[in-house]
Amino acid sequence: MYGTFAEGPDVPGDTATAHVRRALRAAGFDDGEIDAGLAAWCRTFSARYVELLAAADTSHWELGPGTQDALAAVEQPALLTGNPPAVAHARIIRLGLARFFPEGQGAFGCEREDRVELFALARERAGDWPAERTVAVGDTPLDVSSAHAAGCRCVAVTTGRFAAEELGGADVVLANLTQLAAALERLS
């Protein structure tokens, strides 16, 4: 688990703004300087990313097994990610998942720096969806710990760089999303 964030700029699953803050602190910037420029960084980074993505060949991007069916089975899906909103939406559009995640829902890394705070924002946008009925799906130890810190449950998938034992704090650990519907049924 990532108990401390002094480990360097790479904390898998963290928000884009938290990554940038750690990198800029390491480069000698103080929090006042960082705070003054963070919103502009989010806008500039997002615009440039979307511009570059528009011209990129993403034909090699693949959804994991069962992704479409898993999302279709979720009662109220919401995208909660450490990425800026424009970056996240550009990616899900490319992957053909936009119908599951409408604009104005979810929560994103440029909206709150602390990943735990993203849960409250996403739940508020979903009509004050209750924390006890919220189940996060993630693939990093930080996804698991932040879901639990927000009072939510977590299903972890080993489709990223972490093995099942590294995600063992999750309520359920799956090899992929083909078993998500069954896992959510067990948790309800």
GROMACS .gro file of C-alpha atoms in nm:
model
  188
    1MET     CA    1   0.000   0.000   0.000
    2TYR     CA    2   0.101   0.357  -0.050
    3GLY     CA    3   0.099   0.487   0.304
    4THR     CA    4   0.318   0.785   0.222
    5PHE     CA    5   0.339   0.990  -0.090
    6ALA     CA    6   0.698   1.099  -0.034
    7GLU     CA    7   0.804   0.803  -0.247
    8GLY     CA    8   0.831   1.009  -0.564
    9PRO     CA    9   0.607   1.135  -0.839
   10ASP     CA   10   0.481   0.792  -0.952
   11VAL     CA   11   0.195   0.683  -0.727
   12PRO     CA   12  -0.021   0.462  -0.950
   13GLY     CA   13  -0.388   0.555  -0.935
   14ASP     CA   14  -0.336   0.903  -0.792
   15THR     CA   15  -0.479   1.220  -0.939
   16ALA     CA   16  -0.299   1.410  -1.214
   17THR     CA   17  -0.278   1.716  -0.990
   18ALA     CA   18  -0.125   1.517  -0.704
   19HIS     CA   19   0.137   1.378  -0.946
   20VAL     CA   20   0.216   1.728  -1.071
   21ARG     CA   21   0.236   1.868  -0.718
   22ARG     CA   22   0.487   1.600  -0.612
   23ALA     CA   23   0.699   1.657  -0.923
   24LEU     CA   24   0.699   2.035  -0.878
   25ARG     CA   25   0.780   2.010  -0.506
   26ALA     CA   26   1.073   1.785  -0.595
   27ALA     CA   27   1.186   2.054  -0.843
   28GLY     CA   28   1.184   2.314  -0.564
   29PHE     CA   29   0.849   2.487  -0.613
   30ASP     CA   30   0.649   2.575  -0.301
   31ASP     CA   31   0.278   2.502  -0.262
   32GLY     CA   32   0.180   2.865  -0.320
   33GLU     CA   33   0.349   2.866  -0.661
   34ILE     CA   34   0.198   2.529  -0.744
   35ASP     CA   35  -0.152   2.634  -0.639
   36ALA     CA   36  -0.126   2.948  -0.852
   37GLY     CA   37  -0.059   2.747  -1.168
   38LEU     CA   38  -0.234   2.414  -1.119
   39ALA     CA   39  -0.567   2.507  -1.282
   40ALA     CA   40  -0.386   2.653  -1.584
   41TRP     CA   41  -0.174   2.337  -1.606
   42CYS     CA   42  -0.492   2.123  -1.610
   43ARG     CA   43  -0.642   2.328  -1.894
   44THR     CA   44  -0.322   2.336  -2.098
   45PHE     CA   45  -0.233   1.971  -2.044
   46SER     CA   46  -0.587   1.858  -2.126
   47ALA     CA   47  -0.610   2.063  -2.444
   48ARG     CA   48  -0.274   1.939  -2.568
   49TYR     CA   49  -0.352   1.577  -2.480
   50VAL     CA   50  -0.684   1.588  -2.666
   51GLU     CA   51  -0.514   1.754  -2.964
   52LEU     CA   52  -0.243   1.486  -2.977
   53LEU     CA   53  -0.492   1.204  -2.923
   54ALA     CA   54  -0.701   1.322  -3.218
   55ALA     CA   55  -0.407   1.249  -3.447
   56ALA     CA   56  -0.286   0.935  -3.270
   57ASP     CA   57  -0.329   0.579  -3.388
   58THR     CA   58  -0.505   0.404  -3.100
   59SER     CA   59  -0.606   0.097  -3.298
   60HIS     CA   60  -0.397  -0.109  -3.057
   61TRP     CA   61  -0.609   0.000  -2.758
   62GLU     CA   62  -0.823  -0.289  -2.642
   63LEU     CA   63  -1.091  -0.325  -2.380
   64GLY     CA   64  -1.042  -0.599  -2.129
   65PRO     CA   65  -1.263  -0.907  -2.147
   66GLY     CA   66  -1.621  -0.837  -2.045
   67THR     CA   67  -1.588  -0.458  -2.017
   68GLN     CA   68  -1.898  -0.364  -2.219
   69ASP     CA   69  -2.118  -0.628  -2.053
   70ALA     CA   70  -1.988  -0.538  -1.707
   71LEU     CA   71  -2.067  -0.170  -1.753
   72ALA     CA   72  -2.410  -0.249  -1.892
   73ALA     CA   73  -2.487  -0.444  -1.575
   74VAL     CA   74  -2.392  -0.165  -1.333
   75GLU     CA   75  -2.694   0.015  -1.187
   76GLN     CA   76  -2.548   0.365  -1.191
   77PRO     CA   77  -2.200   0.376  -1.345
   78ALA     CA   78  -1.987   0.684  -1.284
   79LEU     CA   79  -1.635   0.750  -1.401
   80LEU     CA   80  -1.401   0.837  -1.116
   81THR     CA   81  -1.047   0.887  -1.234
   82GLY     CA   82  -0.735   1.078  -1.149
   83ASN     CA   83  -0.721   1.204  -1.506
   84PRO     CA   84  -0.846   1.550  -1.606
   85PRO     CA   85  -1.205   1.543  -1.740
   86ALA     CA   86  -1.117   1.616  -2.105
   87VAL     CA   87  -0.847   1.347  -2.104
   88ALA     CA   88  -1.076   1.087  -1.950
   89HIS     CA   89  -1.363   1.162  -2.187
   90ALA     CA   90  -1.134   1.159  -2.492
   91ARG     CA   91  -1.010   0.815  -2.390
   92ILE     CA   92  -1.352   0.665  -2.324
   93ILE     CA   93  -1.480   0.800  -2.654
   94ARG     CA   94  -1.189   0.629  -2.832
   95LEU     CA   95  -1.269   0.307  -2.647
   96GLY     CA   96  -1.641   0.322  -2.731
   97LEU     CA   97  -1.749   0.361  -2.368
   98ALA     CA   98  -1.891   0.715  -2.370
   99ARG     CA   99  -2.252   0.591  -2.355
  100PHE     CA  100  -2.184   0.458  -2.004
  101PHE     CA  101  -2.030   0.781  -1.872
  102PRO     CA  102  -2.225   1.096  -1.963
  103GLU     CA  103  -2.070   1.440  -1.925
  104GLY     CA  104  -2.154   1.603  -1.593
  105GLN     CA  105  -2.127   1.276  -1.399
  106GLY     CA  106  -1.834   1.117  -1.215
  107ALA     CA  107  -1.531   1.299  -1.075
  108PHE     CA  108  -1.187   1.381  -1.212
  109GLY     CA  109  -0.835   1.453  -1.098
  110CYS     CA  110  -0.837   1.823  -1.186
  111GLU     CA  111  -1.153   1.873  -0.980
  112ARG     CA  112  -1.010   1.741  -0.654
  113GLU     CA  113  -0.646   1.668  -0.582
  114ASP     CA  114  -0.720   1.419  -0.305
  115ARG     CA  115  -0.854   1.100  -0.459
  116VAL     CA  116  -1.075   1.027  -0.156
  117GLU     CA  117  -1.258   1.358  -0.213
  118LEU     CA  118  -1.348   1.248  -0.566
  119PHE     CA  119  -1.587   0.989  -0.424
  120ALA     CA  120  -1.806   1.251  -0.253
  121LEU     CA  121  -1.813   1.458  -0.572
  122ALA     CA  122  -1.910   1.161  -0.791
  123ARG     CA  123  -2.178   1.051  -0.544
  124GLU     CA  124  -2.318   1.406  -0.527
  125ARG     CA  125  -2.340   1.424  -0.907
  126ALA     CA  126  -2.523   1.091  -0.904
  127GLY     CA  127  -2.806   1.238  -0.697
  128ASP     CA  128  -2.636   1.191  -0.359
  129TRP     CA  129  -2.584   0.821  -0.419
  130PRO     CA  130  -2.513   0.661  -0.078
  131ALA     CA  131  -2.154   0.568   0.010
  132GLU     CA  132  -2.265   0.230   0.145
  133ARG     CA  133  -2.407   0.142  -0.200
  134THR     CA  134  -2.100   0.269  -0.385
  135VAL     CA  135  -1.857   0.011  -0.520
  136ALA     CA  136  -1.542   0.134  -0.686
  137VAL     CA  137  -1.370  -0.077  -0.949
  138GLY     CA  138  -0.996  -0.020  -0.971
  139ASP     CA  139  -0.661  -0.177  -1.041
  140THR     CA  140  -0.421  -0.009  -0.796
  141PRO     CA  141  -0.369  -0.028  -0.419
  142LEU     CA  142  -0.456   0.343  -0.404
  143ASP     CA  143  -0.789   0.273  -0.575
  144VAL     CA  144  -0.865   0.024  -0.297
  145SER     CA  145  -0.750   0.236  -0.003
  146SER     CA  146  -0.918   0.555  -0.127
  147ALA     CA  147  -1.250   0.376  -0.183
  148HIS     CA  148  -1.242   0.241   0.170
  149ALA     CA  149  -1.134   0.580   0.313
  150ALA     CA  150  -1.440   0.730   0.139
  151GLY     CA  151  -1.668   0.474   0.305
  152CYS     CA  152  -1.718   0.274  -0.013
  153ARG     CA  153  -1.642  -0.083  -0.112
  154CYS     CA  154  -1.398  -0.182  -0.383
  155VAL     CA  155  -1.367  -0.451  -0.646
  156ALA     CA  156  -1.009  -0.473  -0.768
  157VAL     CA  157  -0.908  -0.618  -1.103
  158THR     CA  158  -0.564  -0.754  -1.181
  159THR     CA  159  -0.565  -0.615  -1.535
  160GLY     CA  160  -0.305  -0.350  -1.449
  161ARG     CA  161   0.041  -0.381  -1.303
  162PHE     CA  162  -0.062  -0.512  -0.962
  163ALA     CA  163  -0.112  -0.876  -0.867
  164ALA     CA  164  -0.401  -1.009  -0.659
  165GLU     CA  165  -0.195  -1.014  -0.338
  166GLU     CA  166  -0.110  -0.645  -0.384
  167LEU     CA  167  -0.480  -0.566  -0.418
  168GLY     CA  168  -0.583  -0.794  -0.131
  169GLY     CA  169  -0.737  -0.509   0.068
  170ALA     CA  170  -1.025  -0.495  -0.179
  171ASP     CA  171  -1.360  -0.647  -0.092
  172VAL     CA  172  -1.330  -0.866  -0.402
  173VAL     CA  173  -1.036  -0.923  -0.639
  174LEU     CA  174  -1.108  -1.033  -0.997
  175ALA     CA  175  -0.883  -1.136  -1.284
  176ASN     CA  176  -1.097  -0.927  -1.524
  177LEU     CA  177  -1.442  -0.774  -1.555
  178THR     CA  178  -1.624  -1.084  -1.680
  179GLN     CA  179  -1.716  -1.164  -1.320
  180LEU     CA  180  -1.806  -0.809  -1.212
  181ALA     CA  181  -2.184  -0.862  -1.215
  182ALA     CA  182  -2.150  -1.165  -0.986
  183ALA     CA  183  -1.912  -0.977  -0.757
  184LEU     CA  184  -2.153  -0.683  -0.728
  185GLU     CA  185  -2.436  -0.923  -0.651
  186ARG     CA  186  -2.231  -1.075  -0.367
  187LEU     CA  187  -2.158  -0.728  -0.227
  188SER     CA  188  -2.523  -0.611  -0.230
   0.00000   0.00000   0.00000
